[in-house]
């Protein structure tokens, strides 16, 4: 019985050894068939284990593999850190463009320099730098870097906080070279107007201090506002008994499409009490809000009450010319509803407008320019500056939505002079 048990045990051992060998041979055959089916030659096999897929390289201990990835990450981080360090060091060498200089430098744009913390003075983020022609997204902070073509000096201009421009603005550094020198060009316009021989158009030399100034109302009309102009003038003449002379400025290119309505306004105006004169704006390029500035600048009145054609007074406005405020200052402006703490035009402390105008921020109501009163003789200098603002090209106010048309330009013109 014992002998039979020993024989049976030996048989089992031999059978297990045999089956184990068959299993190993089968695995090798299966692996060989798998490689053959994938057409994986030795080169591909080596690639699989030794190329960029480091996690497949089983001959490398796991700890060493981890350190290799960590070393790669460290190298990437080190390179980025070095780039940031270099950018920070370069930023410290840049100064704001010296707008107080007399000489206007010849500048070229270098590019957009991104910063952190919603401030142009925040830490540099060079990975978000952009070329000059790239539109910078809303909410970005940073500045444009420009270079003096003659001296090689670099400056930072158009310094943006996250809220410096409106979300509808198209901000590029491509025009930073002109933005930088805009205050200098504005100062040249002011210096020209300070010449004792300078006078606005249609202002005659005042020979007699007792001579009464010519007062009048100025309006700009275009097809959409012909009916409004008719209503306003009729209210002034028939309801308010206002006899101030009126100038109606228009562009013939616009009125030729509505000849009947314009002719009716002209015929009716000739029959009303008081002088109504139609004056054509013939200069090319004077369109939109620029027509208002053009009309005031070229008016034949010495003292002007400008009214939007759809702005109807509730009282004869003649008394305004004799008001103490106007007699003392020569200009009366009306506040708008908007204030820096609640503005739809983004005129607030961080607006880019203050750098463009080279003016300190002042917390005050915005200007409602639907009506304004100005003595053209006394304020020839600020009116010359406003003319520069509206007709300078490129128009930074409009392109970057820093102001709404002519709105606020008159108060900024007076503040700057």
Short mmCIF file of C-alpha atoms in Angstrom, two decimals:
data_model
loop_
_atom_site.label_atom_id
_atom_site.label_comp_id
_atom_site.label_asym_id
_atom_site.label_seq_id
_atom_site.Cartn_x
_atom_site.Cartn_y
_atom_site.Cartn_z
CA UNK A 1 0.00 0.00 0.00
CA UNK A 2 2.84 2.35 0.88
CA UNK A 3 4.53 1.54 -2.43
CA UNK A 4 1.42 2.43 -4.42
CA UNK A 5 1.15 5.76 -2.61
CA UNK A 6 4.77 6.64 -3.42
CA UNK A 7 4.28 5.77 -7.09
CA UNK A 8 1.14 7.91 -7.31
CA UNK A 9 2.91 10.89 -5.69
CA UNK A 10 5.83 10.58 -8.11
CA UNK A 11 3.42 10.50 -11.02
CA UNK A 12 1.76 13.71 -9.84
CA UNK A 13 5.11 15.48 -9.51
CA UNK A 14 6.15 14.46 -13.02
CA UNK A 15 2.80 15.56 -14.40
CA UNK A 16 3.01 19.05 -12.72
CA UNK A 17 6.55 19.56 -14.04
CA UNK A 18 5.43 18.59 -17.53
CA UNK A 19 2.42 20.90 -17.47
CA UNK A 20 4.52 23.79 -16.16
CA UNK A 21 6.95 23.40 -19.06
CA UNK A 22 4.07 23.27 -21.56
CA UNK A 23 2.64 26.45 -20.04
CA UNK A 24 5.91 28.34 -20.39
CA UNK A 25 6.35 27.21 -23.98
CA UNK A 26 2.79 28.29 -24.74
CA UNK A 27 3.34 31.76 -23.31
CA UNK A 28 6.50 32.21 -25.38
CA UNK A 29 4.67 31.02 -28.48
CA UNK A 30 1.78 33.39 -27.75
CA UNK A 31 4.16 36.30 -27.19
CA UNK A 32 6.02 35.43 -30.37
CA UNK A 33 2.79 35.29 -32.31
CA UNK A 34 1.70 38.65 -30.82
CA UNK A 35 4.91 40.39 -31.90
CA UNK A 36 4.73 38.78 -35.31
CA UNK A 37 1.11 39.80 -35.74
CA UNK A 38 1.97 43.41 -34.87
CA UNK A 39 4.93 43.26 -37.23
CA UNK A 40 7.06 44.61 -34.42
CA UNK A 41 10.72 44.20 -35.29
CA UNK A 42 13.58 44.70 -32.88
CA UNK A 43 13.83 48.42 -33.62
CA UNK A 44 10.19 48.98 -32.76
CA UNK A 45 10.52 46.86 -29.68
CA UNK A 46 13.46 48.95 -28.50
CA UNK A 47 11.50 52.13 -29.31
CA UNK A 48 8.61 50.94 -27.19
CA UNK A 49 10.84 50.45 -24.19
CA UNK A 50 13.46 53.14 -24.61
CA UNK A 51 12.03 56.16 -26.47
CA UNK A 52 9.84 58.94 -24.99
CA UNK A 53 7.47 56.65 -23.11
CA UNK A 54 9.60 56.54 -20.01
CA UNK A 55 6.95 54.84 -17.93
CA UNK A 56 7.37 51.70 -20.16
CA UNK A 57 11.07 51.40 -19.45
CA UNK A 58 10.85 48.61 -16.87
CA UNK A 59 14.61 48.38 -16.49
CA UNK A 60 14.58 51.77 -14.73
CA UNK A 61 13.64 51.63 -11.04
CA UNK A 62 10.40 53.45 -10.25
CA UNK A 63 12.05 55.95 -7.90
CA UNK A 64 14.61 56.82 -10.56
CA UNK A 65 11.84 57.17 -13.15
CA UNK A 66 9.94 59.55 -10.87
CA UNK A 67 13.05 61.61 -10.32
CA UNK A 68 13.62 61.78 -14.07
CA UNK A 69 10.13 63.23 -14.62
CA UNK A 70 10.64 65.55 -11.70
CA UNK A 71 13.95 66.61 -13.14
CA UNK A 72 12.25 67.39 -16.46
CA UNK A 73 9.56 69.44 -14.69
CA UNK A 74 12.21 71.23 -12.74
CA UNK A 75 14.05 72.08 -15.94
CA UNK A 76 10.83 73.46 -17.46
CA UNK A 77 10.10 75.42 -14.30
CA UNK A 78 13.66 76.67 -14.16
CA UNK A 79 13.46 77.90 -17.74
CA UNK A 80 10.16 79.66 -17.08
CA UNK A 81 11.49 81.12 -13.85
CA UNK A 82 14.55 82.38 -15.69
CA UNK A 83 12.35 83.94 -18.38
CA UNK A 84 10.30 85.70 -15.71
CA UNK A 85 13.45 86.84 -13.93
CA UNK A 86 14.84 88.27 -17.16
CA UNK A 87 11.52 89.97 -17.95
CA UNK A 88 11.35 91.48 -14.46
CA UNK A 89 14.91 92.76 -14.76
CA UNK A 90 14.15 94.30 -18.15
CA UNK A 91 10.92 95.87 -16.87
CA UNK A 92 12.89 97.69 -14.17
CA UNK A 93 14.93 99.42 -16.87
CA UNK A 94 11.82 100.84 -18.56
CA UNK A 95 10.49 104.26 -17.68
CA UNK A 96 7.27 105.96 -18.75
CA UNK A 97 7.66 107.95 -21.93
CA UNK A 98 8.86 111.49 -21.05
CA UNK A 99 5.89 113.53 -22.34
CA UNK A 100 7.30 116.68 -20.73
CA UNK A 101 10.09 116.83 -23.31
CA UNK A 102 9.89 119.42 -26.06
CA UNK A 103 11.29 117.17 -28.76
CA UNK A 104 8.93 114.57 -30.18
CA UNK A 105 10.83 111.31 -30.49
CA UNK A 106 10.58 108.87 -33.38
CA UNK A 107 9.27 105.68 -31.86
CA UNK A 108 8.65 102.10 -32.95
CA UNK A 109 6.50 99.51 -31.24
CA UNK A 110 8.26 96.53 -29.66
CA UNK A 111 5.27 94.64 -28.27
CA UNK A 112 2.75 94.03 -25.50
CA UNK A 113 4.16 93.21 -22.07
CA UNK A 114 1.74 91.35 -19.81
CA UNK A 115 1.64 91.80 -16.04
CA UNK A 116 -0.15 90.23 -13.10
CA UNK A 117 -2.32 91.63 -10.28
CA UNK A 118 -4.44 93.72 -12.69
CA UNK A 119 -1.79 96.44 -12.63
CA UNK A 120 0.77 97.60 -15.19
CA UNK A 121 3.24 97.64 -12.29
CA UNK A 122 2.45 94.03 -11.32
CA UNK A 123 4.79 91.05 -11.76
CA UNK A 124 5.63 90.26 -15.37
CA UNK A 125 3.98 87.31 -17.13
CA UNK A 126 6.10 86.96 -20.29
CA UNK A 127 4.18 83.92 -21.58
CA UNK A 128 1.24 86.27 -22.24
CA UNK A 129 3.28 88.84 -24.17
CA UNK A 130 1.97 89.62 -27.65
CA UNK A 131 3.21 91.24 -30.87
CA UNK A 132 2.21 94.80 -31.70
CA UNK A 133 -0.58 93.88 -34.12
CA UNK A 134 -2.38 91.47 -31.76
CA UNK A 135 -5.64 92.62 -30.16
CA UNK A 136 -5.22 92.41 -26.38
CA UNK A 137 -8.15 90.79 -24.65
CA UNK A 138 -10.42 92.62 -22.24
CA UNK A 139 -9.31 92.35 -18.63
CA UNK A 140 -5.58 92.05 -19.34
CA UNK A 141 -3.06 94.25 -17.56
CA UNK A 142 0.33 95.34 -18.81
CA UNK A 143 1.83 97.95 -21.11
CA UNK A 144 3.21 98.51 -24.58
CA UNK A 145 6.95 98.73 -24.99
CA UNK A 146 8.27 101.25 -27.52
CA UNK A 147 11.77 102.12 -28.65
CA UNK A 148 13.34 105.39 -29.71
CA UNK A 149 14.56 104.82 -33.27
CA UNK A 150 17.44 107.24 -32.82
CA UNK A 151 18.74 106.54 -29.30
CA UNK A 152 17.64 102.94 -28.79
CA UNK A 153 15.98 103.82 -25.47
CA UNK A 154 12.93 101.78 -24.53
CA UNK A 155 9.84 103.09 -22.73
CA UNK A 156 6.51 101.78 -21.47
CA UNK A 157 3.31 103.44 -22.67
CA UNK A 158 -0.42 102.69 -22.74
CA UNK A 159 -0.18 101.30 -19.22
CA UNK A 160 -3.27 99.17 -18.60
CA UNK A 161 -5.04 98.05 -15.50
CA UNK A 162 -7.64 95.31 -16.01
CA UNK A 163 -10.36 97.98 -16.28
CA UNK A 164 -8.48 100.63 -18.27
CA UNK A 165 -10.49 100.09 -21.46
CA UNK A 166 -14.06 99.00 -22.13
CA UNK A 167 -14.92 95.47 -23.21
CA UNK A 168 -15.81 96.74 -26.70
CA UNK A 169 -12.44 98.41 -27.27
CA UNK A 170 -9.94 97.01 -29.77
CA UNK A 171 -6.65 97.59 -28.01
CA UNK A 172 -3.43 97.03 -29.94
CA UNK A 173 0.11 98.23 -29.33
CA UNK A 174 0.58 98.96 -33.04
CA UNK A 175 -0.37 102.61 -32.50
CA UNK A 176 1.51 103.01 -29.23
CA UNK A 177 4.14 105.13 -30.96
CA UNK A 178 1.52 107.82 -31.67
CA UNK A 179 -0.30 107.38 -28.35
CA UNK A 180 2.98 108.14 -26.57
CA UNK A 181 3.56 111.47 -28.30
CA UNK A 182 -0.11 112.54 -28.34
CA UNK A 183 0.28 114.81 -25.26
CA UNK A 184 3.27 116.51 -26.89
CA UNK A 185 1.33 117.14 -30.10
CA UNK A 186 -1.57 118.48 -28.03
CA UNK A 187 0.80 120.83 -26.27
CA UNK A 188 2.03 122.08 -29.65
CA UNK A 189 -1.57 122.92 -30.58
CA UNK A 190 -1.95 124.84 -27.32
CA UNK A 191 1.32 126.74 -27.81
CA UNK A 192 0.23 127.73 -31.31
CA UNK A 193 -3.06 129.08 -29.95
CA UNK A 194 -1.26 131.06 -27.24
CA UNK A 195 0.32 133.27 -29.88
CA UNK A 196 -1.07 136.79 -29.47
CA UNK A 197 -1.98 136.91 -33.15
CA UNK A 198 -4.01 133.70 -33.01
CA UNK A 199 -7.79 133.94 -33.33
CA UNK A 200 -10.47 131.45 -34.18
CA UNK A 201 -12.12 131.75 -37.60
CA UNK A 202 -14.70 134.52 -37.99
CA UNK A 203 -13.51 136.42 -34.90
CA UNK A 204 -12.63 139.98 -35.82
CA UNK A 205 -10.13 142.06 -33.85
CA UNK A 206 -11.96 143.84 -31.07
CA UNK A 207 -11.27 147.52 -31.61
CA UNK A 208 -13.73 148.90 -29.09
CA UNK A 209 -14.11 147.44 -25.61
CA UNK A 210 -17.69 148.72 -25.60
CA UNK A 211 -18.54 146.73 -28.70
CA UNK A 212 -21.25 144.17 -27.95
CA UNK A 213 -20.26 140.56 -28.68
CA UNK A 214 -22.33 138.60 -31.13
CA UNK A 215 -24.37 135.99 -29.29
CA UNK A 216 -26.27 133.16 -30.93
CA UNK A 217 -27.40 129.56 -30.98
CA UNK A 218 -25.55 126.92 -33.00
CA UNK A 219 -27.09 123.63 -34.10
CA UNK A 220 -25.99 120.79 -36.36
CA UNK A 221 -28.71 119.13 -38.43
CA UNK A 222 -28.73 115.90 -40.38
CA UNK A 223 -31.61 113.97 -41.98
CA UNK A 224 -32.61 112.05 -38.88
CA UNK A 225 -32.95 115.27 -36.86
CA UNK A 226 -34.66 117.57 -39.37
CA UNK A 227 -38.02 117.17 -37.62
CA UNK A 228 -36.39 117.69 -34.21
CA UNK A 229 -34.65 120.85 -35.42
CA UNK A 230 -37.97 122.18 -36.70
CA UNK A 231 -39.64 121.47 -33.34
CA UNK A 232 -36.82 123.03 -31.31
CA UNK A 233 -36.65 126.21 -33.40
CA UNK A 234 -40.42 126.57 -33.36
CA UNK A 235 -40.44 126.19 -29.57
CA UNK A 236 -37.72 128.83 -29.24
CA UNK A 237 -39.44 131.31 -31.51
CA UNK A 238 -43.15 130.78 -30.82
CA UNK A 239 -43.35 129.39 -27.30
CA UNK A 240 -40.34 130.95 -25.58
CA UNK A 241 -40.19 134.16 -27.63
CA UNK A 242 -36.42 133.74 -28.07
CA UNK A 243 -34.98 135.98 -30.78
CA UNK A 244 -31.34 134.91 -30.62
CA UNK A 245 -29.93 134.38 -34.12
CA UNK A 246 -29.47 130.73 -35.04
CA UNK A 247 -26.90 128.97 -37.21
CA UNK A 248 -27.86 125.61 -38.68
CA UNK A 249 -24.80 123.68 -39.85
CA UNK A 250 -25.26 120.78 -42.27
CA UNK A 251 -23.48 118.50 -44.73
CA UNK A 252 -24.87 118.76 -48.25
CA UNK A 253 -23.87 115.15 -48.97
CA UNK A 254 -26.39 114.06 -46.34
CA UNK A 255 -29.19 116.46 -47.22
CA UNK A 256 -29.24 115.62 -50.94
CA UNK A 257 -31.03 112.39 -50.09
CA UNK A 258 -33.83 114.31 -48.33
CA UNK A 259 -34.21 117.46 -50.45
CA UNK A 260 -37.91 118.06 -49.78
CA UNK A 261 -37.68 117.97 -45.98
CA UNK A 262 -34.58 120.16 -45.99
CA UNK A 263 -36.16 122.66 -48.39
CA UNK A 264 -39.26 122.87 -46.18
CA UNK A 265 -37.09 123.64 -43.15
CA UNK A 266 -35.27 126.36 -45.09
CA UNK A 267 -38.52 127.92 -46.32
CA UNK A 268 -40.13 127.86 -42.90
CA UNK A 269 -37.00 129.33 -41.28
CA UNK A 270 -37.05 132.28 -43.65
CA UNK A 271 -40.55 133.19 -42.48
CA UNK A 272 -39.88 133.11 -38.72
CA UNK A 273 -38.91 136.02 -36.51
CA UNK A 274 -35.20 136.33 -35.91
CA UNK A 275 -32.26 135.40 -38.06
CA UNK A 276 -31.73 131.76 -39.07
CA UNK A 277 -28.69 131.07 -41.22
CA UNK A 278 -27.82 127.80 -42.94
CA UNK A 279 -24.09 127.08 -43.11
CA UNK A 280 -22.64 124.21 -45.08
CA UNK A 281 -19.85 121.98 -43.77
CA UNK A 282 -17.83 121.48 -46.91
CA UNK A 283 -14.59 120.01 -45.58
CA UNK A 284 -14.15 116.29 -46.26
CA UNK A 285 -13.85 114.02 -43.26
CA UNK A 286 -16.01 116.17 -40.98
CA UNK A 287 -18.65 113.65 -40.01
CA UNK A 288 -20.45 112.40 -36.94
CA UNK A 289 -19.54 114.04 -33.66
CA UNK A 290 -16.82 116.06 -35.37
CA UNK A 291 -19.50 118.25 -36.98
CA UNK A 292 -20.36 119.74 -33.58
CA UNK A 293 -16.76 120.74 -32.89
CA UNK A 294 -16.43 122.09 -36.42
CA UNK A 295 -19.58 124.20 -36.10
CA UNK A 296 -18.57 125.74 -32.78
CA UNK A 297 -15.00 126.34 -33.96
CA UNK A 298 -16.12 128.05 -37.21
CA UNK A 299 -19.25 129.81 -35.97
CA UNK A 300 -19.79 133.46 -36.87
CA UNK A 301 -20.97 134.11 -33.31
CA UNK A 302 -18.48 135.26 -30.74
CA UNK A 303 -20.38 133.70 -27.86
CA UNK A 304 -22.12 130.43 -28.64
CA UNK A 305 -24.91 128.47 -27.05
CA UNK A 306 -24.69 125.08 -28.70
CA UNK A 307 -27.84 122.96 -28.68
CA UNK A 308 -28.34 119.47 -30.01
CA UNK A 309 -31.16 119.62 -32.54
CA UNK A 310 -33.32 117.42 -30.32
CA UNK A 311 -32.59 119.46 -27.17
CA UNK A 312 -35.63 121.65 -26.47
CA UNK A 313 -35.21 124.43 -23.86
CA UNK A 314 -38.01 125.05 -21.38
CA UNK A 315 -37.10 128.72 -20.99
CA UNK A 316 -35.74 131.43 -23.25
CA UNK A 317 -31.98 130.72 -22.96
CA UNK A 318 -30.94 134.32 -23.71
CA UNK A 319 -30.41 134.98 -19.99
CA UNK A 320 -27.51 132.52 -19.90
CA UNK A 321 -25.21 134.98 -21.65
CA UNK A 322 -25.73 137.45 -18.79
CA UNK A 323 -25.44 134.89 -15.99
CA UNK A 324 -22.72 135.53 -13.36
CA UNK A 325 -21.19 132.11 -14.02
CA UNK A 326 -20.72 132.83 -17.71
CA UNK A 327 -19.57 136.40 -17.17
CA UNK A 328 -16.91 135.17 -14.76
CA UNK A 329 -15.63 132.09 -16.57
CA UNK A 330 -16.64 132.46 -20.20
CA UNK A 331 -17.88 128.87 -20.30
CA UNK A 332 -20.78 126.98 -18.75
CA UNK A 333 -21.08 123.20 -19.01
CA UNK A 334 -23.80 120.94 -17.66
CA UNK A 335 -23.11 117.71 -15.75
CA UNK A 336 -24.28 114.38 -17.04
CA UNK A 337 -25.90 111.71 -14.89
CA UNK A 338 -22.75 109.58 -14.91
CA UNK A 339 -20.02 109.70 -12.29
CA UNK A 340 -16.78 107.65 -11.94
CA UNK A 341 -18.45 105.50 -9.30
CA UNK A 342 -21.29 104.76 -11.74
CA UNK A 343 -20.26 105.16 -15.36
CA UNK A 344 -21.18 103.42 -18.60
CA UNK A 345 -18.34 105.17 -20.42
CA UNK A 346 -15.52 103.83 -18.20
CA UNK A 347 -14.28 107.28 -17.20
CA UNK A 348 -12.79 106.26 -13.86
CA UNK A 349 -9.41 106.40 -12.05
CA UNK A 350 -7.82 103.54 -14.00
CA UNK A 351 -9.02 104.63 -17.44
CA UNK A 352 -6.35 104.96 -20.11
CA UNK A 353 -7.73 108.42 -20.91
CA UNK A 354 -5.62 110.11 -18.24
CA UNK A 355 -2.34 108.92 -19.76
CA UNK A 356 -3.50 109.98 -23.22
CA UNK A 357 -4.40 113.48 -22.01
CA UNK A 358 -1.50 113.72 -19.55
CA UNK A 359 -4.02 114.81 -16.91
CA UNK A 360 -4.40 113.74 -13.28
CA UNK A 361 -7.64 112.00 -12.45
CA UNK A 362 -10.31 114.20 -10.89
CA UNK A 363 -13.50 112.77 -9.42
CA UNK A 364 -16.33 114.74 -11.00
CA UNK A 365 -19.49 114.23 -13.00
CA UNK A 366 -19.14 113.60 -16.71
CA UNK A 367 -20.22 116.30 -19.16
CA UNK A 368 -23.56 116.44 -20.93
CA UNK A 369 -22.57 118.05 -24.20
CA UNK A 370 -26.09 118.31 -25.62
CA UNK A 371 -25.84 121.94 -24.59
CA UNK A 372 -22.85 124.10 -23.77
CA UNK A 373 -22.12 127.82 -23.53
CA UNK A 374 -18.72 129.16 -24.53
CA UNK A 375 -17.06 132.48 -25.30
CA UNK A 376 -15.02 131.74 -28.41
CA UNK A 377 -12.81 134.80 -28.02
CA UNK A 378 -11.88 134.07 -24.42
CA UNK A 379 -11.48 130.34 -24.93
CA UNK A 380 -9.75 130.14 -28.29
CA UNK A 381 -6.96 128.03 -26.77
CA UNK A 382 -9.11 125.19 -25.35
CA UNK A 383 -11.27 125.19 -28.49
CA UNK A 384 -8.13 124.78 -30.59
CA UNK A 385 -7.19 121.86 -28.36
CA UNK A 386 -10.64 120.28 -28.68
CA UNK A 387 -10.30 120.60 -32.45
CA UNK A 388 -6.99 118.75 -32.21
CA UNK A 389 -8.60 116.04 -30.09
CA UNK A 390 -11.43 115.34 -32.52
CA UNK A 391 -9.52 115.57 -35.80
CA UNK A 392 -6.22 113.93 -34.87
CA UNK A 393 -5.60 110.65 -36.66
CA UNK A 394 -5.51 107.96 -35.49
CA UNK A 395 -8.42 108.84 -33.22
CA UNK A 396 -7.46 107.14 -29.96
CA UNK A 397 -10.63 108.33 -28.22
CA UNK A 398 -12.79 106.43 -30.69
CA UNK A 399 -10.61 103.41 -31.47
CA UNK A 400 -10.16 102.46 -27.83
CA UNK A 401 -13.58 103.73 -26.71
CA UNK A 402 -11.98 106.13 -24.23
CA UNK A 403 -14.71 108.73 -24.77
CA UNK A 404 -18.14 108.83 -26.35
CA UNK A 405 -17.89 111.11 -29.37
CA UNK A 406 -17.37 114.75 -28.37
CA UNK A 407 -18.70 114.05 -24.88
CA UNK A 408 -16.27 115.34 -22.22
CA UNK A 409 -13.79 116.71 -24.77
CA UNK A 410 -14.74 120.31 -23.97
CA UNK A 411 -14.21 120.00 -20.23
CA UNK A 412 -10.92 118.18 -20.81
CA UNK A 413 -9.87 120.91 -23.21
CA UNK A 414 -10.46 123.58 -20.57
CA UNK A 415 -8.76 121.53 -17.85
CA UNK A 416 -5.67 121.04 -20.02
CA UNK A 417 -5.22 124.74 -20.68
#
